[in-house]
CSV table of C-alpha atoms and ligand atoms in Angstrom, one decimal:
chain,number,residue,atom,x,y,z
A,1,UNK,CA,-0.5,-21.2,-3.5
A,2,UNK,CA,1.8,-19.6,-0.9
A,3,UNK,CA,2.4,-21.3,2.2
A,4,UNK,CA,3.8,-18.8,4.5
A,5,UNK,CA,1.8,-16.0,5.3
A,6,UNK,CA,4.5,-13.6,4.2
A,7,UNK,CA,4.6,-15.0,0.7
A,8,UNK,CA,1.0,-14.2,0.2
A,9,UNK,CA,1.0,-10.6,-0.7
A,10,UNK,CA,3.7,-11.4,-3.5
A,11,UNK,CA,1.6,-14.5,-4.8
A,12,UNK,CA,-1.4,-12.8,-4.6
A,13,UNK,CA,0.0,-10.3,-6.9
A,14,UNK,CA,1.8,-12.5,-9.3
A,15,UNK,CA,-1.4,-14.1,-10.0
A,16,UNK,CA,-3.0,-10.6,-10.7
A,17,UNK,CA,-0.5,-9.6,-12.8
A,18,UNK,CA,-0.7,-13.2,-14.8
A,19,UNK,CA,-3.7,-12.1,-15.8
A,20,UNK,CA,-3.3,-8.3,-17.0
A,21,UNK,CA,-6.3,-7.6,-14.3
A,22,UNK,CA,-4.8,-4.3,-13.4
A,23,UNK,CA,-1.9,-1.7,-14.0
A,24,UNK,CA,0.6,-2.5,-10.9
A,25,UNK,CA,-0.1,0.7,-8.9
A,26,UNK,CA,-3.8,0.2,-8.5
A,27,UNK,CA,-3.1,-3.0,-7.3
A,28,UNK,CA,-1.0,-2.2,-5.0
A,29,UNK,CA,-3.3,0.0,-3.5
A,30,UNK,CA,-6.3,-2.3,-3.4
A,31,UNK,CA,-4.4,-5.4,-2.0
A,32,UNK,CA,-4.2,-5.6,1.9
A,33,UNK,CA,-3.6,-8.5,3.6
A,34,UNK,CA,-3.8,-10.1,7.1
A,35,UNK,CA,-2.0,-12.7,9.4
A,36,UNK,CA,-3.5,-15.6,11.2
A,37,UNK,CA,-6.6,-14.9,13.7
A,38,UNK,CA,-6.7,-10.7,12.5
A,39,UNK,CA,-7.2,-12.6,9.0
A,40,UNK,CA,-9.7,-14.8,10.1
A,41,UNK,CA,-11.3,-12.2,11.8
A,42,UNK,CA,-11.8,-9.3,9.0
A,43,UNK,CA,-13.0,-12.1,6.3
A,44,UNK,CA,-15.6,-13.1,9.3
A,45,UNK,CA,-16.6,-9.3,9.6
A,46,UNK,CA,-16.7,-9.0,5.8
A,47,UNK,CA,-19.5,-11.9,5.3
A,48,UNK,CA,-21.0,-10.4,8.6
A,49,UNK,CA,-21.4,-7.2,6.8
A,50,UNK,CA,-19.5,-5.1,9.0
A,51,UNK,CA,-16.9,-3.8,6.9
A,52,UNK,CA,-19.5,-3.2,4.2
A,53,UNK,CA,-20.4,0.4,3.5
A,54,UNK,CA,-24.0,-0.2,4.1
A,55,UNK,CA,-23.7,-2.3,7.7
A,56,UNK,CA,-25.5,-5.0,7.5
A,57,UNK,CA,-26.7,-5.8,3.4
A,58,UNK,CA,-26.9,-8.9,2.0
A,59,UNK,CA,-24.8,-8.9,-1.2
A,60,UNK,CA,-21.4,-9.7,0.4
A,61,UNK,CA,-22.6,-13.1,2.0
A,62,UNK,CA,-23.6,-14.1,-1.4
A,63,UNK,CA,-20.2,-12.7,-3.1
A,64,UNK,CA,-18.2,-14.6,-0.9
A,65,UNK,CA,-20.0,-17.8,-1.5
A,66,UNK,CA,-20.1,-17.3,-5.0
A,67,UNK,CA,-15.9,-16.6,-4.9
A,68,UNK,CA,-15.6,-19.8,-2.7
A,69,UNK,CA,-17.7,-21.5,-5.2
A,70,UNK,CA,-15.9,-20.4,-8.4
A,71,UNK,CA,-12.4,-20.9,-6.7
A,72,UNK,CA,-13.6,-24.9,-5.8
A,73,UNK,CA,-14.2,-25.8,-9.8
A,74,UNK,CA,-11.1,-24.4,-10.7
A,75,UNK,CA,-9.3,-26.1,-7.5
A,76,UNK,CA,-7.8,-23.7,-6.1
A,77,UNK,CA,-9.3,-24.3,-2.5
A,78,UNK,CA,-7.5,-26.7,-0.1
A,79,UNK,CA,-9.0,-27.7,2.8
A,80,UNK,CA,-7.5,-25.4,5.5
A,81,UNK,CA,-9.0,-22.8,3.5
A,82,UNK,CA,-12.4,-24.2,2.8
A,83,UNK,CA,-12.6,-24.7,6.8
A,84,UNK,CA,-11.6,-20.9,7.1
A,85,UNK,CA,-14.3,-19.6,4.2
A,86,UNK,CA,-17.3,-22.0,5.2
A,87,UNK,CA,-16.8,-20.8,8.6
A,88,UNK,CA,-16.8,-17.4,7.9
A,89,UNK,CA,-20.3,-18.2,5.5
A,90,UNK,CA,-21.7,-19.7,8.3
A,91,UNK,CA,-20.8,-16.7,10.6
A,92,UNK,CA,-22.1,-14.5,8.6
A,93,UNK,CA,-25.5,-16.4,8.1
A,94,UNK,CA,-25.5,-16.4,12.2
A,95,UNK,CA,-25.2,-12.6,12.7
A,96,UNK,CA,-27.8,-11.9,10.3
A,97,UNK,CA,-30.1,-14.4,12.0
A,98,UNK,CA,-29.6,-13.6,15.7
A,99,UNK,CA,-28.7,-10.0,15.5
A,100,UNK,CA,-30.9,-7.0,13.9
A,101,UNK,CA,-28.0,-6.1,11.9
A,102,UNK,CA,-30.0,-6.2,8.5
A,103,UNK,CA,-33.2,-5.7,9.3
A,104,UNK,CA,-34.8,-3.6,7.0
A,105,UNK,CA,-31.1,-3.4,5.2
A,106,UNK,CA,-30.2,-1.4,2.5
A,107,UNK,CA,-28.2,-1.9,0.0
A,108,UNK,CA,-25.9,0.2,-1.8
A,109,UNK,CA,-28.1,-0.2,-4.5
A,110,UNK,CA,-30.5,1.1,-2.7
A,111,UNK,CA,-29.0,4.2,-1.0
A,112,UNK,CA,-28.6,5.0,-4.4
A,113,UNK,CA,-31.9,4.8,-6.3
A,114,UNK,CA,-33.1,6.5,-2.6
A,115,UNK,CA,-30.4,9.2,-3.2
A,116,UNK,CA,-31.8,10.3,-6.6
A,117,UNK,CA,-35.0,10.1,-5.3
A,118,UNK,CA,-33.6,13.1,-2.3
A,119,UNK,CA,-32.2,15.0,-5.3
A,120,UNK,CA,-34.8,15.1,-8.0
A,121,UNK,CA,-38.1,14.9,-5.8
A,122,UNK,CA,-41.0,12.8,-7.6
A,123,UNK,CA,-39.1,10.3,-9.7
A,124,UNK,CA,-42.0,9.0,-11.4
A,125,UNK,CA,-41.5,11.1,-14.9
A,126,UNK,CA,-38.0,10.6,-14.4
A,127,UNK,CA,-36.0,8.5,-17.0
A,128,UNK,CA,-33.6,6.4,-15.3
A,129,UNK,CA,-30.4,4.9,-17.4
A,130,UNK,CA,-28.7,1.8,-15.9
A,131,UNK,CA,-25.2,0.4,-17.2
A,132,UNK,CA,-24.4,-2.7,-16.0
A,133,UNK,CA,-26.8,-5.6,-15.8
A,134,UNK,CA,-24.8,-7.5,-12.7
A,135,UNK,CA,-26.2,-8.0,-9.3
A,136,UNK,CA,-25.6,-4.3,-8.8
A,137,UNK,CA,-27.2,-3.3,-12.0
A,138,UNK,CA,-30.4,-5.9,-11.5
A,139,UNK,CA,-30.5,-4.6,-7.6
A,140,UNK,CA,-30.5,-0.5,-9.0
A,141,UNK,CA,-33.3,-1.2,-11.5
A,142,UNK,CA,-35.4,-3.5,-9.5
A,143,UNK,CA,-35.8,-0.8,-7.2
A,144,UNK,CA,-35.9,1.8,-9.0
A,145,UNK,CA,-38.9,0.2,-10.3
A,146,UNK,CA,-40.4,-0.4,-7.0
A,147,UNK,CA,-39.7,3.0,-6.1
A,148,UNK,CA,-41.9,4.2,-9.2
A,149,UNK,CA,-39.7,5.3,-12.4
A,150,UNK,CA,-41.5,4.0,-15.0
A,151,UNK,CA,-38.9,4.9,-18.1
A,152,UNK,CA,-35.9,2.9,-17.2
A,153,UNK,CA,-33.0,1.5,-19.8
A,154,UNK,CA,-30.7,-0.8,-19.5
A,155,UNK,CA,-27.4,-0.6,-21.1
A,156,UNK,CA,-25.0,-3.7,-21.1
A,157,UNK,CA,-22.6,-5.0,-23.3
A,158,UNK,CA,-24.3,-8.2,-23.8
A,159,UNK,CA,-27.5,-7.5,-25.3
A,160,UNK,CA,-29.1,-10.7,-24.1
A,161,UNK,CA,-28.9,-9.4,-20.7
A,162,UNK,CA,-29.8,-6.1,-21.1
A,163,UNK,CA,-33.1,-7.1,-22.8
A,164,UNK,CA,-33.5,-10.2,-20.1
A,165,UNK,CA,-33.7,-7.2,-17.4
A,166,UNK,CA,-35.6,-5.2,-19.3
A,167,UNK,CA,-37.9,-7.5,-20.2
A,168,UNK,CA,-39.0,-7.9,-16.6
A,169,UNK,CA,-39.2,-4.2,-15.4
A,170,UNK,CA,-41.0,-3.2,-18.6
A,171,UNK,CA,-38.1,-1.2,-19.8
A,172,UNK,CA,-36.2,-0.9,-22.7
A,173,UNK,CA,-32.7,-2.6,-23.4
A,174,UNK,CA,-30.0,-0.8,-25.3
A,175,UNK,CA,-26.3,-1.7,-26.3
A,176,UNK,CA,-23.3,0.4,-24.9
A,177,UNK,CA,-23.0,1.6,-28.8
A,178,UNK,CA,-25.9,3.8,-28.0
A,179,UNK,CA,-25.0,5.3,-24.8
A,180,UNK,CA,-23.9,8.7,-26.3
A,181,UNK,CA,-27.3,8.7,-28.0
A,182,UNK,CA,-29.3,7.9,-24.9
A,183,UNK,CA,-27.3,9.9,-22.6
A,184,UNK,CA,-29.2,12.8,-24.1
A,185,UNK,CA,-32.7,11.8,-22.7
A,186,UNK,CA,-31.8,10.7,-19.6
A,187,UNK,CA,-32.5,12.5,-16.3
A,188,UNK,CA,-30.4,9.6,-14.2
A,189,UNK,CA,-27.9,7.5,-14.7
A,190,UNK,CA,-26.6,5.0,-12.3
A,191,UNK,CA,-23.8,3.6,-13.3
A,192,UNK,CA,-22.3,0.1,-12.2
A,193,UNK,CA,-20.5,-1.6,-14.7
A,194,UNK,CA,-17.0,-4.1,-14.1
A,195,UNK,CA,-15.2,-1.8,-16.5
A,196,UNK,CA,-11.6,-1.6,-15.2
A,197,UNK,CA,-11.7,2.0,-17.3
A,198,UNK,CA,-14.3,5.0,-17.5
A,199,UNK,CA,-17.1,4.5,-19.8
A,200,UNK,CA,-18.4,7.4,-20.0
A,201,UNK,CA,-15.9,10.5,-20.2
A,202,UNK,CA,-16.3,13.9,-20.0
A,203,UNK,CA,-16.6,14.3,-24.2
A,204,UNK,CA,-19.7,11.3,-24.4
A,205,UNK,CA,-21.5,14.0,-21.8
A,206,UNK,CA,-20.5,16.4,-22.9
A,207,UNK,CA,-21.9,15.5,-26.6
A,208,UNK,CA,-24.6,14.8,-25.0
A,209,UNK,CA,-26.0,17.6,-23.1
A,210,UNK,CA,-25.8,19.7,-26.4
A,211,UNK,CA,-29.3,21.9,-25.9
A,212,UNK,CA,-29.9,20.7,-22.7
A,213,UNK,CA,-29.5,23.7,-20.6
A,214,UNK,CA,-31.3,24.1,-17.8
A,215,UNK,CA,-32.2,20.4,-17.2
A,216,UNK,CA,-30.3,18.6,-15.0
A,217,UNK,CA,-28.7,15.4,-15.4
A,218,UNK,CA,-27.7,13.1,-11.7
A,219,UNK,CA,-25.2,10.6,-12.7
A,220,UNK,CA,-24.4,8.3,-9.3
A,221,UNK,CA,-21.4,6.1,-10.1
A,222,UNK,CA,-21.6,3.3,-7.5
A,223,UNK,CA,-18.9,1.1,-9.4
A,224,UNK,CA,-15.1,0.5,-8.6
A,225,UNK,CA,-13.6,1.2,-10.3
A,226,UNK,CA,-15.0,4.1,-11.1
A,227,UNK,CA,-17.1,4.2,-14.3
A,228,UNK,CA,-17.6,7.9,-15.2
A,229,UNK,CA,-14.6,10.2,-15.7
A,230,UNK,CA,-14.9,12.7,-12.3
A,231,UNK,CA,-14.6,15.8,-15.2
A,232,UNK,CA,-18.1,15.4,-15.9
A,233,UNK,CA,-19.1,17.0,-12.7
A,234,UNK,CA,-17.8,20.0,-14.1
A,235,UNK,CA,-20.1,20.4,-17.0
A,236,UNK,CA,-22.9,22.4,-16.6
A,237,UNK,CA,-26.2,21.2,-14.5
A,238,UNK,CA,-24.2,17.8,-14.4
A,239,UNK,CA,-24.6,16.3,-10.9
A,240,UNK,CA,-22.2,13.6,-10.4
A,241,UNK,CA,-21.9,11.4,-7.2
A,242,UNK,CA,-19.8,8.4,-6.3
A,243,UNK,CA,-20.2,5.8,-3.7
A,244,UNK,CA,-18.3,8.1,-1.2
A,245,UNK,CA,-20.7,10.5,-1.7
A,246,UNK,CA,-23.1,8.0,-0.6
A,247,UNK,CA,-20.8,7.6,2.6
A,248,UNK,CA,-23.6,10.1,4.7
A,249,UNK,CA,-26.0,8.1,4.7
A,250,UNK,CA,-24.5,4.9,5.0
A,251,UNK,CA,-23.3,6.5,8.4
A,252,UNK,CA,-26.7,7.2,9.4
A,253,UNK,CA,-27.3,3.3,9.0
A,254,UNK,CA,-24.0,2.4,10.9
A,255,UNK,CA,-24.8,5.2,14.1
A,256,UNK,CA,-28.7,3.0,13.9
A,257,UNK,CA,-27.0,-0.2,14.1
A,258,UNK,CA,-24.6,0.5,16.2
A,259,UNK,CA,-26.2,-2.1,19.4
A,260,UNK,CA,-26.3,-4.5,16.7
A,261,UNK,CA,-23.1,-4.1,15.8
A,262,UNK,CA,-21.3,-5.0,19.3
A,263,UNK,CA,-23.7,-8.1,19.7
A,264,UNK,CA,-22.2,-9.4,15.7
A,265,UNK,CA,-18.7,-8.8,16.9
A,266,UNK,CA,-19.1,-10.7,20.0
A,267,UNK,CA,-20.5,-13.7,17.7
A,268,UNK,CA,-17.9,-13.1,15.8
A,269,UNK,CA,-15.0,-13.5,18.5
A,270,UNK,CA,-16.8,-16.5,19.5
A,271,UNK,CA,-16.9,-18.5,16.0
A,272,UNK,CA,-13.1,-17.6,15.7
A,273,UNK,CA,-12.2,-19.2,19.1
A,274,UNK,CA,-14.5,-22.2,17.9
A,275,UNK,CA,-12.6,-21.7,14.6
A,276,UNK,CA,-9.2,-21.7,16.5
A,277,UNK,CA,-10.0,-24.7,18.3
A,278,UNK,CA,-11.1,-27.0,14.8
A,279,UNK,CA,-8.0,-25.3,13.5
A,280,UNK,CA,-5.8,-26.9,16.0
A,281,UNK,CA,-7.0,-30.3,15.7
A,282,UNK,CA,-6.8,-29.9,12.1
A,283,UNK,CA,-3.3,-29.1,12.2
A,284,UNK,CA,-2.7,-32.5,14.5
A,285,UNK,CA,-3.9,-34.7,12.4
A,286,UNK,CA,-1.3,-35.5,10.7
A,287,UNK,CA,0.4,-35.9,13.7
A,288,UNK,CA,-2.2,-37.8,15.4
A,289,UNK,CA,-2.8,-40.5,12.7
A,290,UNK,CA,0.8,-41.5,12.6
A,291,UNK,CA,1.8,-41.6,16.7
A,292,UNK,CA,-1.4,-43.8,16.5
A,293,UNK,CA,-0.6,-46.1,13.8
A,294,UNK,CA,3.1,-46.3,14.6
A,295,UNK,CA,2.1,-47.2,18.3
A,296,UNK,CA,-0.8,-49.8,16.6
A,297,UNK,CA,2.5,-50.8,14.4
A,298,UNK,CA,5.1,-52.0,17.6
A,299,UNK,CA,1.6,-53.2,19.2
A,300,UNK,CA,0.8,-56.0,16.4
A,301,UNK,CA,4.4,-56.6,16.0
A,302,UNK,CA,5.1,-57.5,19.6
A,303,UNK,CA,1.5,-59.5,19.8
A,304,UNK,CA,2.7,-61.1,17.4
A,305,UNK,CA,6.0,-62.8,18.8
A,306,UNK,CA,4.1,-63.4,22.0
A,307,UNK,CA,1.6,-65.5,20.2
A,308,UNK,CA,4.5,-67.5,18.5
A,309,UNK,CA,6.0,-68.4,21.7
A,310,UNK,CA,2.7,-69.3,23.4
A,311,UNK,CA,1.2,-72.2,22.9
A,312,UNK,CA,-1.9,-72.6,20.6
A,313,UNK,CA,-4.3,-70.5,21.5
A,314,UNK,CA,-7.9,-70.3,20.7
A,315,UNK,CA,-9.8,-67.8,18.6
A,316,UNK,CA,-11.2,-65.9,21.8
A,317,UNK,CA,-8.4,-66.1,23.5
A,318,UNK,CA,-6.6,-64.1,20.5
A,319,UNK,CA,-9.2,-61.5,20.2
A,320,UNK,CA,-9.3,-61.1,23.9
A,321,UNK,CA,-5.1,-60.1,23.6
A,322,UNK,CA,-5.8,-58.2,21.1
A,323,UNK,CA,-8.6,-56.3,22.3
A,324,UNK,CA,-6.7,-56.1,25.8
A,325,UNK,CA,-2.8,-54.6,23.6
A,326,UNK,CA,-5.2,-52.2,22.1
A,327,UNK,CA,-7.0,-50.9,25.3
A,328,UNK,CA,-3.0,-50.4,26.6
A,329,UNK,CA,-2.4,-48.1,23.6
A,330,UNK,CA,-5.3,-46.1,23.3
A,331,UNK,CA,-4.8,-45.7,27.2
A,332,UNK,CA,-1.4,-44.7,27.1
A,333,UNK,CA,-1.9,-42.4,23.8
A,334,UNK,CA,-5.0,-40.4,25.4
A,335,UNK,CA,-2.8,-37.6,26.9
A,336,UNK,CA,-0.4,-36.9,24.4
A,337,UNK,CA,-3.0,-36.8,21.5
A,338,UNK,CA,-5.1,-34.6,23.9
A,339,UNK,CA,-2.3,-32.7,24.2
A,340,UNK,CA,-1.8,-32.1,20.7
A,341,UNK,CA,-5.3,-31.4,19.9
A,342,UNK,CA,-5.9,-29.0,22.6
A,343,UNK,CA,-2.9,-26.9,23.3
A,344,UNK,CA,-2.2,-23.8,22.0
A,345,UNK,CA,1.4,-23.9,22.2
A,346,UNK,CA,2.6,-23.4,18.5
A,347,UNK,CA,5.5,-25.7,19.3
A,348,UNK,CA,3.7,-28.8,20.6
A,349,UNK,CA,3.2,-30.7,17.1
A,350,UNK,CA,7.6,-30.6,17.0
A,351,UNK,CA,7.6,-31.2,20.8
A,352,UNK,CA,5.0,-34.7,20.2
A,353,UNK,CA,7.1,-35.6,16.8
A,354,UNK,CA,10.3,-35.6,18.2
A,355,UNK,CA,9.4,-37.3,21.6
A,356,UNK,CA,8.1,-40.3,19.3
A,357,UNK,CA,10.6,-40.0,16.8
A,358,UNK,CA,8.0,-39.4,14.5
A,359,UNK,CA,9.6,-37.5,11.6
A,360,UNK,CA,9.9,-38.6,8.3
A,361,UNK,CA,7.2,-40.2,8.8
A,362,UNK,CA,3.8,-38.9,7.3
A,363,UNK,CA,0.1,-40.6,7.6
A,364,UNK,CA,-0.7,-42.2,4.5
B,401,NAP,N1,-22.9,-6.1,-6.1
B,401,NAP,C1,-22.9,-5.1,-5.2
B,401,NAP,O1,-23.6,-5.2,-4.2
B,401,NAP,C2,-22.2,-3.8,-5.5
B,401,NAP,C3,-22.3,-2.7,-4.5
B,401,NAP,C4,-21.7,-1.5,-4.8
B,401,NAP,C5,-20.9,-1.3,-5.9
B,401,NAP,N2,-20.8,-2.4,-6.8
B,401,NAP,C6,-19.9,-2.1,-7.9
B,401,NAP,O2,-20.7,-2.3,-9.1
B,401,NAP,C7,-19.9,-2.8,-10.1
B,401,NAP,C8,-20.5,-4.1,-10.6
B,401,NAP,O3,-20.6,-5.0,-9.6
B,401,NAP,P1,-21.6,-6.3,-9.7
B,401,NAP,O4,-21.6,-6.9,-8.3
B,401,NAP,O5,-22.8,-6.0,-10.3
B,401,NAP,O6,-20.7,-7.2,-10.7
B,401,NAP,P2,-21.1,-8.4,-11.6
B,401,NAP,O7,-22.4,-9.0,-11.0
B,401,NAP,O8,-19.9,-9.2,-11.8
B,401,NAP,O9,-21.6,-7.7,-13.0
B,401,NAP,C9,-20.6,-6.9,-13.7
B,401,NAP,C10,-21.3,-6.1,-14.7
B,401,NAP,O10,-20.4,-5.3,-15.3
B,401,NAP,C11,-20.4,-5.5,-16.7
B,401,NAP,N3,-19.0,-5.3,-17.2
B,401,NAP,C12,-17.9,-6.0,-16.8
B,401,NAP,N4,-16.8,-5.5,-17.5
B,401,NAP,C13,-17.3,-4.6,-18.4
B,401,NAP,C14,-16.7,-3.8,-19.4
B,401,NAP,N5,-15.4,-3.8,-19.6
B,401,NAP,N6,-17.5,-2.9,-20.1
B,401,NAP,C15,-18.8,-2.9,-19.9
B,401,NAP,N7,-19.4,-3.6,-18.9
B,401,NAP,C16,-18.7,-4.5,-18.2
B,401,NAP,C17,-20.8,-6.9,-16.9
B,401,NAP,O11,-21.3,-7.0,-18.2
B,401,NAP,P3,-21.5,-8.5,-18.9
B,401,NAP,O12,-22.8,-9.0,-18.3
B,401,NAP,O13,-21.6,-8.2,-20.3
B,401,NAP,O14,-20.3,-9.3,-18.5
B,401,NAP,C18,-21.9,-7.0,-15.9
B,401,NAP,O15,-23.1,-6.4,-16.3
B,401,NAP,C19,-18.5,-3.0,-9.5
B,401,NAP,O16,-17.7,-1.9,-9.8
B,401,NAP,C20,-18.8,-3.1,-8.0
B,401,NAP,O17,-17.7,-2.6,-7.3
B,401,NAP,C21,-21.4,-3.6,-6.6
């Protein structure tokens, strides 16, 4: 893990490339990356659903937690970090419960069952094809179920969960071997797969519109990458649509939201200066724990060689001197730990250290 915020791009990308997860251009151009309290800020907008397409849904809370979750079992989270991700989590679970920001939210799931629905009029004798059975895919069919398309297939890569989903909307499951076949009776397709390439080109479509003239076919490609070679919209009475295309009327959902927007970010700016003020005591710690126990340290010590040279004393009287030597401390300590945790000047941890003479040394 990189430690200064400059290095992070480059690991961020080494780890990527480690794993073959992209060609180098695209990721270069899907990596962005953010310093200190801007960072903090976007990834507390992000579970706030503000930098979402569709203001305000619910998925991205969820992704986030589930990313946070997965990066714990493989240890990969430290615990600066897990301060910064559970208090974004928690941000994002307070916007949504004191702002309207997703009342009656849509998804882009959603948008794009209801954008169908705008194109082809009555969808109930429509037959819908869904491929990918994630949270997208479950999301697109559950509502395009609720939203009356009674022919709907599901088309996965693993066939148990293609036929789990199925199974509950009373539709039928179907392996991606069979997608040129049952492109041909399909009057939708929403795609939403986590292909990293197309898997449907223009020749599968092409194939398969074979003496369908005249009826159209709406394919909406919400996936990113892209599922669905953009050639296909040039075959005839083949609509195709991406999640740009959706862009309208997310924007009609951002202009609605727009009050509740302003009264999320100014949540928001408050949980970051909360968040500023944990991270400053977090990064005194350190700092804190050892002025303590060196100060604890020359306190015993010198208690010590006073008791030697007294004469006995009794078990009370002990505890009282010690209880008085670590009043004195604690006393004399208050301001300068204060200091540390409070201050915002970036230089006061060096400033405390080397007062003390504290380096080298490092709380147990
Ligand atoms: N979740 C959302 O709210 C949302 C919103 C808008 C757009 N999207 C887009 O939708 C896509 C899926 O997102 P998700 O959240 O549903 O992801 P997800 O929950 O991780 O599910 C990924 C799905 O894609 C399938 N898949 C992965 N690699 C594949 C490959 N090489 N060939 C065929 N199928 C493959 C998976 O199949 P297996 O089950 O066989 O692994 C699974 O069904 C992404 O492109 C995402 O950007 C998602």
């Amino acid at each position: 893990m990189a430690n200064d915020a400059s290095d992070i791009k480059d690991a961020g990308l080494a780890f990527l490339r480690a794993r073959s997860i992209s060609q180098e251009d695209e990721l270069l151009n899907r990596i962005y990356h953010f310093k200190g309290k801007k960072g903090a800020e976007h990834l507390f907008r992000v579970t706030s659903g503000l930098e979402s397409m569709v203001v305000g849904e619910f998925e991205i809370l969820g992704q986030v937690r589930d990313a946070l979750e997965t990066a714990e079992k493989t240890g990969m989270v430290n615990l600066p970090l897990r301060l910064l991700f559970n208090s974004a989590i928690g941000t994002g679970r307070r916007v949504r419960a004191e702002t309207g920001i997703s009342r009656n939210a849509l998804s882009v799931s959603s948008v794009a069952v209801d954008f169908a629905c705008s194109i082809l009029g009555n969808l109930a004798d429509c037959r819908m094809l869904v491929l990918g059975t994630g949270q997208a895919g479950k999301l697109v069919a559950r509502i395009a179920s609720e939203r009356g398309i009674k022919d709907i297939t599901i088309a996965s890569r693993t066939w148990e969960r293609s036929s789990l989903l199925a199974d509950t909307l009373n539709g039928r499951p179907i392996s991606m071997e069979n997608l040129p076949s049952e492109l041909h009776r399909a009057d939708i397709v929403i795609t939403c797969a986590g292909a990293p390439h197309w898997l449907l080109d223009r020749e599968i479509v092409r194939q398969s519109r074979q003496n369908k003239s005249g009826s159209p076919l709406v394919i909406i490609d919400i996936a990113l990458p892209r599922n669905v070679e953009p050639g296909v919209a040039s075959l005839p009475d083949v609509y195709l649509y991406n999640i740009d295309d959706l862009n309208r009327v997310t924007n009609e959902n951002r202009t609605q939201r727009e009050l509740e927007i302003r009264h999320a970010e100014e949540i928001i700016h408050s949980e970051i200066e909360e968040l500023a003020i944990r991270w400053q005591q977090f990064e005194a710690r350190p700092t804190v724990i050892v002025l303590m126990s060196r100060a604890d340290q020359i306190r015993r010590d010198q208690l010590s060689r006073t008791l030697k040279k007294l004469p006995r004393l009794t078990d009370d009287q002990v505890a009282s001197l010690d209880a008085m030597t670590r009043s004195i401390v604690t006393k004399i300590l208050k301001e300068p730990v204060q200091y540390l945790k409070a201050s915002e000047n970036s230089d006061r941890i060096e400033l405390v250290r080397d007062i003390f003479k504290l380096d080298g040394e490092d709380h147990p």
